[in-house]
Short mmCIF file of C-alpha atoms in Angstrom, two decimals:
data_model
loop_
_atom_site.label_atom_id
_atom_site.label_comp_id
_atom_site.label_asym_id
_atom_site.label_seq_id
_atom_site.Cartn_x
_atom_site.Cartn_y
_atom_site.Cartn_z
CA MET A 177 36.92 -25.60 15.15
CA ALA A 178 34.89 -27.91 12.94
CA THR A 179 31.71 -26.08 13.89
CA LYS A 180 33.25 -22.76 12.86
CA GLN A 181 34.35 -24.18 9.53
CA CYS A 182 30.81 -25.49 8.93
CA GLU A 183 29.37 -22.05 9.71
CA ASP A 184 31.83 -20.37 7.33
CA SER A 185 31.03 -22.84 4.58
CA SER A 186 27.29 -22.35 5.07
CA ARG A 187 27.74 -18.56 4.87
CA ASP A 188 29.78 -18.92 1.68
CA MET A 189 27.13 -21.17 0.17
CA SER A 190 24.30 -18.75 1.09
CA TYR A 191 26.28 -15.84 -0.36
CA GLU A 192 26.91 -17.77 -3.56
CA ASP A 193 23.21 -18.69 -3.78
CA HIS A 194 22.21 -15.05 -3.26
CA SER A 195 24.70 -13.83 -5.87
CA SER A 196 23.64 -16.45 -8.39
CA GLY A 197 19.99 -15.60 -7.73
CA LEU A 198 20.71 -11.89 -8.30
CA MET A 199 22.57 -12.61 -11.54
CA LEU A 200 19.72 -14.85 -12.66
CA ARG A 201 17.18 -12.05 -12.04
CA ILE A 202 19.40 -9.59 -13.96
CA ARG A 203 19.68 -11.95 -16.93
CA LYS A 204 15.95 -12.57 -16.95
CA PHE A 205 15.06 -8.86 -16.61
CA ASN A 206 12.35 -7.89 -19.06
CA PRO A 207 11.32 -4.20 -19.32
CA LYS A 208 7.81 -5.24 -20.35
CA GLU A 209 7.36 -6.94 -16.98
CA VAL A 210 8.29 -3.70 -15.18
CA LEU A 211 6.55 -1.09 -17.34
CA THR A 212 3.10 -2.59 -16.94
CA TRP A 213 -0.34 -1.06 -17.24
CA GLN A 214 -0.69 -1.31 -13.46
CA LEU A 215 2.44 0.82 -12.98
CA ALA A 216 1.25 3.36 -15.56
CA LYS A 217 -2.12 3.62 -13.84
CA THR A 218 -0.48 4.08 -10.43
CA LEU A 219 1.85 6.73 -11.83
CA ALA A 220 -0.98 8.62 -13.51
CA MET A 221 -3.19 8.53 -10.43
CA GLY A 222 -0.30 9.63 -8.19
CA GLN A 223 0.42 12.60 -10.42
CA GLY A 224 -3.29 13.41 -10.37
CA LEU A 225 -3.09 13.63 -6.57
CA ALA A 226 -0.06 15.89 -6.92
CA GLY A 227 -2.09 18.10 -9.24
CA LEU A 228 -4.83 18.37 -6.60
CA ILE A 229 -2.28 19.44 -3.99
CA CYS A 230 -1.02 21.98 -6.50
CA GLY A 231 -4.59 23.33 -6.71
CA THR A 232 -4.79 23.73 -2.94
CA ALA A 233 -1.43 25.53 -2.89
CA ILE A 234 -2.40 27.97 -5.65
CA THR A 235 -5.79 28.84 -4.10
CA SER A 236 -4.18 29.33 -0.69
CA GLN A 237 -1.53 31.61 -2.18
CA TYR A 238 -4.17 33.66 -3.99
CA LEU A 239 -6.13 34.04 -0.75
CA ALA A 240 -3.03 35.10 1.18
CA THR A 241 -1.44 37.47 -1.37
CA ASN A 242 -4.42 39.06 -3.14
CA PHE A 243 -7.07 39.06 -0.39
CA HIS A 244 -4.97 38.83 2.80
CA VAL A 245 -6.87 35.78 4.05
CA ASN A 246 -4.85 33.39 6.18
CA THR A 247 -7.32 30.98 7.80
CA PRO A 248 -6.10 27.39 7.38
CA MET A 249 -8.66 25.95 9.81
CA LEU A 250 -11.56 27.58 7.98
CA GLN A 251 -10.30 26.13 4.72
CA SER A 252 -9.93 22.68 6.30
CA PHE A 253 -13.40 23.02 7.79
CA PHE A 254 -14.95 23.23 4.31
CA SER A 255 -13.15 20.11 3.08
CA TYR A 256 -14.00 18.07 6.18
CA THR A 257 -17.62 19.21 5.94
CA LEU A 258 -17.85 17.91 2.37
CA LEU A 259 -16.47 14.56 3.52
CA CYS A 260 -18.96 14.47 6.37
CA VAL A 261 -21.92 15.29 4.14
CA THR A 262 -21.14 12.57 1.60
CA TYR A 263 -19.38 9.69 3.36
CA THR A 264 -20.71 10.03 6.91
CA SER A 265 -24.27 10.18 5.58
CA THR A 266 -23.52 7.02 3.60
CA LEU A 267 -22.55 5.27 6.83
CA LEU A 268 -25.82 6.43 8.37
CA CYS A 269 -27.77 4.67 5.61
CA ARG A 270 -25.93 1.37 6.05
CA THR A 271 -27.21 -1.55 8.08
CA GLY A 272 -25.41 -4.16 10.15
CA ASP A 273 -21.75 -3.85 11.12
CA GLY A 274 -21.17 -1.10 8.54
CA ASN A 275 -23.59 1.28 10.25
CA ILE A 276 -22.09 4.36 11.87
CA LEU A 277 -23.46 3.44 15.31
CA GLN A 278 -21.76 0.04 15.25
CA ILE A 279 -18.50 1.63 14.10
CA LEU A 280 -18.63 4.25 16.85
CA LYS A 281 -19.31 1.60 19.50
CA ARG A 282 -16.23 -0.37 18.49
CA ARG A 283 -13.64 2.13 17.27
CA TRP A 284 -14.78 5.68 18.08
CA TRP A 285 -11.68 6.61 20.09
CA LYS A 286 -9.34 5.39 17.33
CA TYR A 287 -11.04 7.56 14.73
CA LEU A 288 -11.08 10.48 17.17
CA LEU A 289 -7.29 10.26 17.49
CA LEU A 290 -6.94 9.79 13.73
CA GLY A 291 -9.07 12.87 13.04
CA LEU A 292 -7.02 14.90 15.53
CA VAL A 293 -3.76 13.76 13.92
CA ASP A 294 -5.00 14.64 10.43
CA VAL A 295 -6.30 18.09 11.38
CA GLU A 296 -3.13 19.05 13.26
CA ALA A 297 -0.91 17.82 10.44
CA ASN A 298 -2.65 20.20 8.02
CA TYR A 299 -2.53 23.06 10.51
CA ALA A 300 1.13 22.62 11.49
CA VAL A 301 2.51 22.77 7.94
CA VAL A 302 0.51 25.92 7.10
CA LYS A 303 1.58 27.53 10.37
CA ALA A 304 5.24 26.74 9.65
CA TYR A 305 5.30 29.20 6.71
CA GLN A 306 4.94 32.05 9.22
CA TYR A 307 8.25 31.19 10.91
CA THR A 308 10.58 29.59 8.35
CA THR A 309 11.46 29.73 4.66
CA LEU A 310 10.01 27.88 1.70
CA THR A 311 13.29 26.01 1.22
CA SER A 312 13.18 24.61 4.74
CA VAL A 313 9.59 23.51 4.31
CA GLN A 314 10.34 21.74 1.03
CA LEU A 315 13.36 19.94 2.40
CA LEU A 316 12.02 18.96 5.82
CA ASP A 317 8.66 17.94 4.43
CA CYS A 318 10.42 14.94 2.85
CA PHE A 319 10.87 13.62 6.38
CA VAL A 320 7.46 11.99 5.92
CA VAL A 321 8.98 9.32 3.63
CA PRO A 322 11.47 7.72 6.10
CA VAL A 323 8.91 7.95 8.91
CA LEU A 324 6.38 6.21 6.66
CA MET A 325 8.83 3.42 5.86
CA ILE A 326 9.56 2.86 9.54
CA LEU A 327 5.87 2.81 10.48
CA SER A 328 5.03 0.53 7.54
CA TRP A 329 7.78 -1.86 8.64
CA TRP A 330 6.55 -1.82 12.24
CA VAL A 331 2.76 -1.64 11.85
CA LEU A 332 2.00 -3.11 8.42
CA LYS A 333 4.92 -5.58 8.49
CA ILE A 334 6.17 -4.41 5.08
CA ARG A 335 9.69 -5.61 4.28
CA TYR A 336 11.55 -3.31 1.91
CA ARG A 337 14.38 -4.41 -0.33
CA LEU A 338 17.55 -2.63 -1.31
CA VAL A 339 16.02 -1.33 -4.54
CA HIS A 340 13.32 0.48 -2.56
CA TYR A 341 15.86 2.38 -0.46
CA VAL A 342 17.77 3.28 -3.62
CA ALA A 343 14.54 4.54 -5.22
CA VAL A 344 13.75 6.72 -2.19
CA CYS A 345 17.26 8.22 -2.34
CA ILE A 346 16.73 9.00 -6.02
CA CYS A 347 13.47 10.81 -5.24
CA LEU A 348 15.14 12.81 -2.48
CA LEU A 349 17.90 13.79 -4.91
CA GLY A 350 15.18 15.14 -7.19
CA VAL A 351 13.81 17.21 -4.32
CA GLY A 352 17.32 18.52 -3.69
CA ALA A 353 17.56 19.60 -7.32
CA MET A 354 14.24 21.42 -6.95
CA VAL A 355 15.43 23.27 -3.85
CA GLY A 356 18.66 24.18 -5.64
CA ALA A 357 16.64 25.59 -8.52
CA ASP A 358 14.62 27.68 -6.04
CA LEU A 359 17.80 29.10 -4.54
CA LEU A 360 19.24 29.94 -7.96
CA ALA A 361 15.96 31.58 -8.98
CA GLY A 362 15.85 33.64 -5.77
CA ARG A 363 12.66 32.02 -4.49
CA ASP A 364 13.79 31.45 -0.91
CA GLN A 365 10.64 33.11 0.32
CA GLY A 366 8.98 33.01 3.69
CA SER A 367 9.66 34.35 7.14
CA THR A 368 12.80 34.00 9.26
CA SER A 369 11.28 35.20 12.51
CA ASN A 370 11.73 31.86 14.28
CA ILE A 371 13.37 29.31 12.00
CA LEU A 372 13.79 26.71 14.75
CA LEU A 373 10.07 26.77 15.58
CA GLY A 374 9.10 26.69 11.91
CA ASP A 375 11.37 23.72 11.16
CA GLY A 376 10.02 21.91 14.21
CA LEU A 377 6.46 22.45 12.97
CA VAL A 378 7.38 21.00 9.57
CA LEU A 379 8.92 17.90 11.17
CA LEU A 380 5.88 17.53 13.42
CA SER A 381 3.57 17.85 10.43
CA ALA A 382 5.54 15.23 8.47
CA THR A 383 5.37 12.79 11.38
CA LEU A 384 1.62 13.32 11.83
CA TYR A 385 1.06 12.88 8.09
CA ALA A 386 2.98 9.59 8.22
CA VAL A 387 0.83 8.31 11.10
CA SER A 388 -2.35 9.35 9.28
CA ASN A 389 -1.29 7.73 6.01
CA VAL A 390 -0.30 4.43 7.60
CA SER A 391 -3.61 4.33 9.46
CA GLN A 392 -5.38 5.12 6.21
CA GLU A 393 -3.61 2.33 4.34
CA TYR A 394 -4.43 -0.19 7.07
CA THR A 395 -8.09 0.87 7.22
CA VAL A 396 -8.57 0.88 3.46
CA LYS A 397 -6.97 -2.53 2.92
CA ASN A 398 -8.60 -4.24 5.89
CA LEU A 399 -11.88 -2.42 6.58
CA SER A 400 -13.48 0.07 4.19
CA ARG A 401 -12.63 3.24 2.29
CA VAL A 402 -16.06 4.73 3.02
CA GLU A 403 -15.65 4.01 6.73
CA PHE A 404 -12.31 5.79 6.86
CA LEU A 405 -13.50 8.86 4.96
CA GLY A 406 -16.77 9.02 6.87
CA MET A 407 -15.09 8.88 10.28
CA VAL A 408 -12.34 11.34 9.31
CA GLY A 409 -14.99 13.67 7.91
CA LEU A 410 -17.06 13.46 11.10
CA PHE A 411 -14.29 13.98 13.65
CA GLY A 412 -12.34 16.33 11.36
CA THR A 413 -15.37 18.61 11.12
CA ILE A 414 -15.84 18.65 14.89
CA ILE A 415 -12.16 19.25 15.70
CA SER A 416 -11.61 21.89 12.99
CA THR A 417 -14.74 23.76 14.12
CA ILE A 418 -13.56 23.90 17.73
CA GLN A 419 -10.03 24.91 16.73
CA MET A 420 -11.31 27.54 14.28
CA VAL A 421 -13.49 29.13 16.97
CA VAL A 422 -10.62 29.16 19.47
CA LEU A 423 -7.74 30.28 17.23
CA GLU A 424 -9.16 32.00 14.13
CA ARG A 425 -12.37 33.74 15.17
CA ASN A 426 -10.78 37.19 14.80
CA GLU A 427 -9.31 36.42 11.35
CA VAL A 428 -12.62 34.95 10.14
CA ALA A 429 -14.50 38.03 11.35
CA THR A 430 -12.24 40.38 9.33
CA ILE A 431 -12.62 38.56 5.99
CA GLN A 432 -14.07 40.78 3.28
CA TRP A 433 -16.30 38.36 1.42
CA SER A 434 -16.64 38.64 -2.35
CA TRP A 435 -17.36 36.26 -5.17
CA GLN A 436 -13.62 35.81 -5.78
CA VAL A 437 -13.01 34.83 -2.15
CA VAL A 438 -15.97 32.45 -2.19
CA LEU A 439 -14.71 30.93 -5.45
CA LEU A 440 -11.20 30.41 -4.02
CA PHE A 441 -12.56 28.84 -0.83
CA SER A 442 -14.78 26.55 -2.94
CA ALA A 443 -11.88 25.56 -5.20
CA PHE A 444 -9.69 24.76 -2.20
CA GLY A 445 -12.44 22.70 -0.56
CA LEU A 446 -13.17 20.75 -3.75
CA CYS A 447 -9.48 20.02 -4.36
CA MET A 448 -9.04 18.77 -0.79
CA TYR A 449 -12.25 16.73 -1.04
CA ALA A 450 -11.09 15.09 -4.28
CA LEU A 451 -7.64 14.47 -2.75
CA TYR A 452 -9.10 12.73 0.30
CA SER A 453 -11.54 10.74 -1.83
CA CYS A 454 -8.98 9.51 -4.38
CA MET A 455 -5.97 8.90 -2.13
CA PRO A 456 -7.38 5.67 -0.56
CA ILE A 457 -7.91 4.25 -4.06
CA VAL A 458 -4.28 4.84 -4.99
CA MET A 459 -3.11 3.47 -1.63
CA LYS A 460 -5.07 0.28 -2.22
CA LEU A 461 -3.28 -0.15 -5.56
CA SER A 462 0.18 0.59 -4.15
CA SER A 463 1.10 1.80 -0.64
CA ALA A 464 1.30 4.92 1.51
CA THR A 465 5.03 5.29 0.82
CA SER A 466 4.49 5.07 -2.92
CA VAL A 467 1.75 7.71 -2.79
CA ASN A 468 3.94 10.14 -0.86
CA LEU A 469 6.79 9.63 -3.32
CA SER A 470 4.46 10.63 -6.13
CA LEU A 471 3.33 13.69 -4.15
CA LEU A 472 6.89 15.03 -4.16
CA THR A 473 6.16 16.44 -7.62
CA ALA A 474 3.34 18.63 -6.25
CA ASP A 475 5.74 21.49 -5.48
CA LEU A 476 7.07 21.29 -9.03
CA PHE A 477 3.56 21.55 -10.47
CA SER A 478 2.97 24.58 -8.25
CA LEU A 479 6.19 26.14 -9.56
CA PHE A 480 5.24 25.50 -13.18
CA CYS A 481 1.86 27.14 -12.56
CA GLY A 482 3.57 29.99 -10.72
CA ILE A 483 5.66 30.74 -13.80
CA PHE A 484 2.47 31.79 -15.60
CA LEU A 485 0.39 33.02 -12.67
CA PHE A 486 2.94 34.68 -10.38
CA GLN A 487 5.80 35.35 -12.85
CA TYR A 488 8.28 32.98 -11.22
CA ASN A 489 11.69 32.61 -12.85
CA PHE A 490 12.12 29.35 -14.77
CA SER A 491 15.12 27.07 -14.27
CA GLY A 492 16.10 23.96 -16.19
CA LEU A 493 16.72 22.20 -12.88
CA TYR A 494 12.96 22.04 -12.38
CA LEU A 495 12.65 19.67 -15.33
CA VAL A 496 15.65 17.66 -14.15
CA SER A 497 14.06 17.39 -10.70
CA LEU A 498 10.76 16.20 -12.18
CA VAL A 499 12.46 13.50 -14.28
CA VAL A 500 14.58 12.29 -11.34
CA ILE A 501 11.58 12.03 -9.01
CA LEU A 502 9.58 10.11 -11.61
CA ILE A 503 12.50 7.71 -12.18
CA GLY A 504 12.70 7.07 -8.44
CA PHE A 505 8.95 6.54 -8.24
CA ILE A 506 8.96 4.03 -11.13
CA THR A 507 11.92 2.19 -9.59
CA PHE A 508 10.15 1.95 -6.24
CA ASN A 509 6.97 0.52 -7.77
CA ALA A 510 8.75 -1.80 -10.21
CA VAL A 511 9.58 -4.25 -7.39
CA PRO A 512 6.78 -5.35 -5.01
CA THR A 513 7.15 -4.75 -1.28
CA PRO A 514 6.61 -8.14 0.40
CA ALA A 515 5.00 -8.49 3.81
CA ASP A 516 6.49 -10.52 6.63
CA CYS A 517 5.23 -14.08 6.08
CA THR A 518 6.13 -15.21 9.61
CA ASP A 519 3.89 -12.68 11.31
CA PRO A 520 0.60 -14.30 12.31
CA THR A 521 -1.15 -10.95 12.73
CA THR A 522 -0.87 -10.10 9.05
CA SER A 523 -4.18 -10.45 7.24
CA SER A 524 -4.19 -13.55 5.09
CA SER A 525 -6.66 -12.15 2.59
CA SER A 526 -4.59 -9.09 1.77
CA SER A 527 -1.02 -10.28 2.32
CA SER A 528 -0.98 -13.86 1.10
CA PRO A 529 -0.03 -13.00 -2.50
CA ILE A 530 2.52 -10.51 -1.23
CA CYS A 531 3.96 -13.10 1.13
CA GLU A 532 4.28 -15.56 -1.69
CA GLU A 533 6.19 -12.97 -3.64
CA GLY A 534 8.46 -12.16 -0.73
CA CYS A 535 9.19 -15.72 0.35
CA TYR A 536 10.77 -16.69 -2.97
CA ASP A 537 13.72 -14.36 -3.13
CA ASN A 538 16.07 -17.13 -4.29
CA PRO A 539 15.08 -18.49 -7.73
CA GLU A 540 17.31 -21.54 -7.41
CA ALA A 541 15.78 -22.48 -4.07
CA THR A 542 12.37 -22.06 -5.61
CA GLN A 543 13.29 -24.33 -8.51
CA ASN A 544 14.63 -26.94 -6.09
CA ASP A 545 11.40 -26.83 -4.09
CA ILE A 546 9.36 -27.24 -7.26
CA THR A 547 11.53 -30.20 -8.35
CA LYS A 548 11.11 -31.85 -4.96
CA GLN A 549 7.37 -31.38 -5.15
CA GLU A 550 7.27 -32.90 -8.64
CA VAL A 551 9.31 -35.93 -7.47
CA ALA A 552 7.00 -36.37 -4.48
CA VAL A 553 3.97 -36.25 -6.77
CA ARG A 554 5.52 -38.82 -9.08
CA ILE A 555 6.29 -41.14 -6.17
CA VAL A 556 2.77 -40.82 -4.84
CA THR A 557 1.35 -41.47 -8.31
CA GLU A 558 3.53 -44.54 -8.79
CA GLU A 559 2.51 -45.87 -5.38
CA GLU A 560 -1.14 -45.38 -6.22
CA GLU A 561 -0.66 -47.21 -9.55
CA ASP A 562 1.11 -50.07 -7.76
CA ASP A 563 -1.75 -50.29 -5.27
CA LYS A 564 -4.25 -50.40 -8.11
CA GLU A 565 -2.24 -53.13 -9.86
CA GLU A 566 -2.04 -55.11 -6.64
CA GLN A 567 -5.76 -54.70 -6.13
CA GLN A 568 -6.39 -55.78 -9.70
CA GLY A 569 -4.03 -58.73 -9.22
CA ASP A 570 -5.75 -59.76 -6.03
CA GLY A 571 -9.08 -59.51 -7.81
CA GLU A 572 -7.86 -61.68 -10.66
CA LYS A 573 -6.48 -64.25 -8.23
CA GLU A 574 -9.75 -64.32 -6.31
CA ALA A 575 -11.66 -64.73 -9.58
CA GLY A 576 -9.34 -67.60 -10.53
CA ARG A 577 -9.91 -69.27 -7.18
CA LYS A 578 -13.69 -68.92 -7.57
CA LYS A 579 -13.46 -70.34 -11.09
CA LYS A 580 -11.42 -73.31 -9.87
CA ARG A 581 -13.88 -73.92 -7.06
CA LYS A 582 -16.77 -73.76 -9.51
CA THR A 583 -14.98 -76.16 -11.89
CA ALA A 584 -14.20 -78.55 -9.06
CA SER A 585 -17.77 -78.48 -7.84
CA GLN A 586 -19.02 -79.07 -11.37
CA SER A 587 -16.66 -82.03 -11.87
CA LEU A 588 -17.65 -83.41 -8.49
CA GLY A 589 -21.30 -83.09 -9.47
CA ARG A 590 -20.64 -84.93 -12.71
CA ARG A 591 -18.87 -87.72 -10.81
CA ASN A 592 -21.80 -88.04 -8.47
CA ASN A 593 -24.18 -88.18 -11.38
CA ASP A 594 -22.08 -90.87 -13.06
CA ALA A 595 -21.98 -92.86 -9.84
CA ASP A 596 -25.73 -92.61 -9.49
CA ALA A 597 -26.16 -93.78 -13.07
CA VAL A 598 -23.86 -96.76 -12.51
CA GLY A 599 -25.78 -97.64 -9.36
CA ARG A 600 -29.11 -97.50 -11.13
CA SER A 601 -27.81 -99.68 -13.94
CA THR A 602 -26.49 -102.24 -11.46
CA LYS A 603 -29.82 -102.45 -9.72
CA MET A 604 -31.53 -103.02 -13.00
#
């Protein structure tokens, strides 16, 4: 009974400490600490990535509607080839452990699987449009965010707080507003030939994207951005070439090439190349989950461009959706995502500052620890001063003893001299 009462009291005390810590953080909240230059840079770069995805969507739609070209593997082949030409050749010129031969000896099968996952993720989402509607793709494509959070928690040991889950829910509400605007505007386009297969392809694509992004974040933060892009470019080129020959050789043979088609293929390849090149930089500043939250606005940018290019109907819900998604993104990035400090496998070089941030969730406990450390330092300092004083005292005592001995010896010498003088005088 006493043990149970002690447990209840300890729970009450921990709850009170947590509540007081939360109230303390609320009272000390400063908007300038949240709206920092780092957050603005992350937001701007994330929206730049969304703009690049918008470019790929517009060029693909032009190829499909105006020129009847539907070859996703051929389009991916151009982007992977650009990555291979630039980043893989850079690895060839390196020496030591960063050389491509050393990387292939150690991790070739990992990058082979990663390249396969990335290629199939791009192919599955494009293929899904042939079986399901645009609304289903937009809604189910958000499945990448919860899968990313689960994989980040399991693989990268990221520990999310309540505010992060709330921010993700806000972003998903913004996506819901966008889908509602599409339905009101009559833009529920796409095929309904096999909705179940199409929805399954979207979910598969979202899962593969999550695996690819988590692997990318781990590689960029622990190894090298050039290594990741070079290996993905190499294996992506090989896999997309094989898959293009097997699945799209008839479609490629029927393409009627013109300068417009070449220009659209080039624009798609450059947009994808820039997306792949810049995404690791943004991931290094934030995280894979944060990047994918910012990419939720890509569909909105495509819709805004479609209003002028494809005469889409405008709805005020599009602006509401954009604002809600941006609010959720800012909320997610306003609070850091701490890593698990107890996990020995977490890299100390990359996670030590994050761990320090995550280990001090209770401000009062932190203040108590600091006070204890200060008291310990004072005690140690006082003990050192006492030791010095004792050493000085011992030195003074020893000097006094030496002085007394010297005085005694001098007086004894004088007495001997006097005695000798008396003796000499007596003899005389």
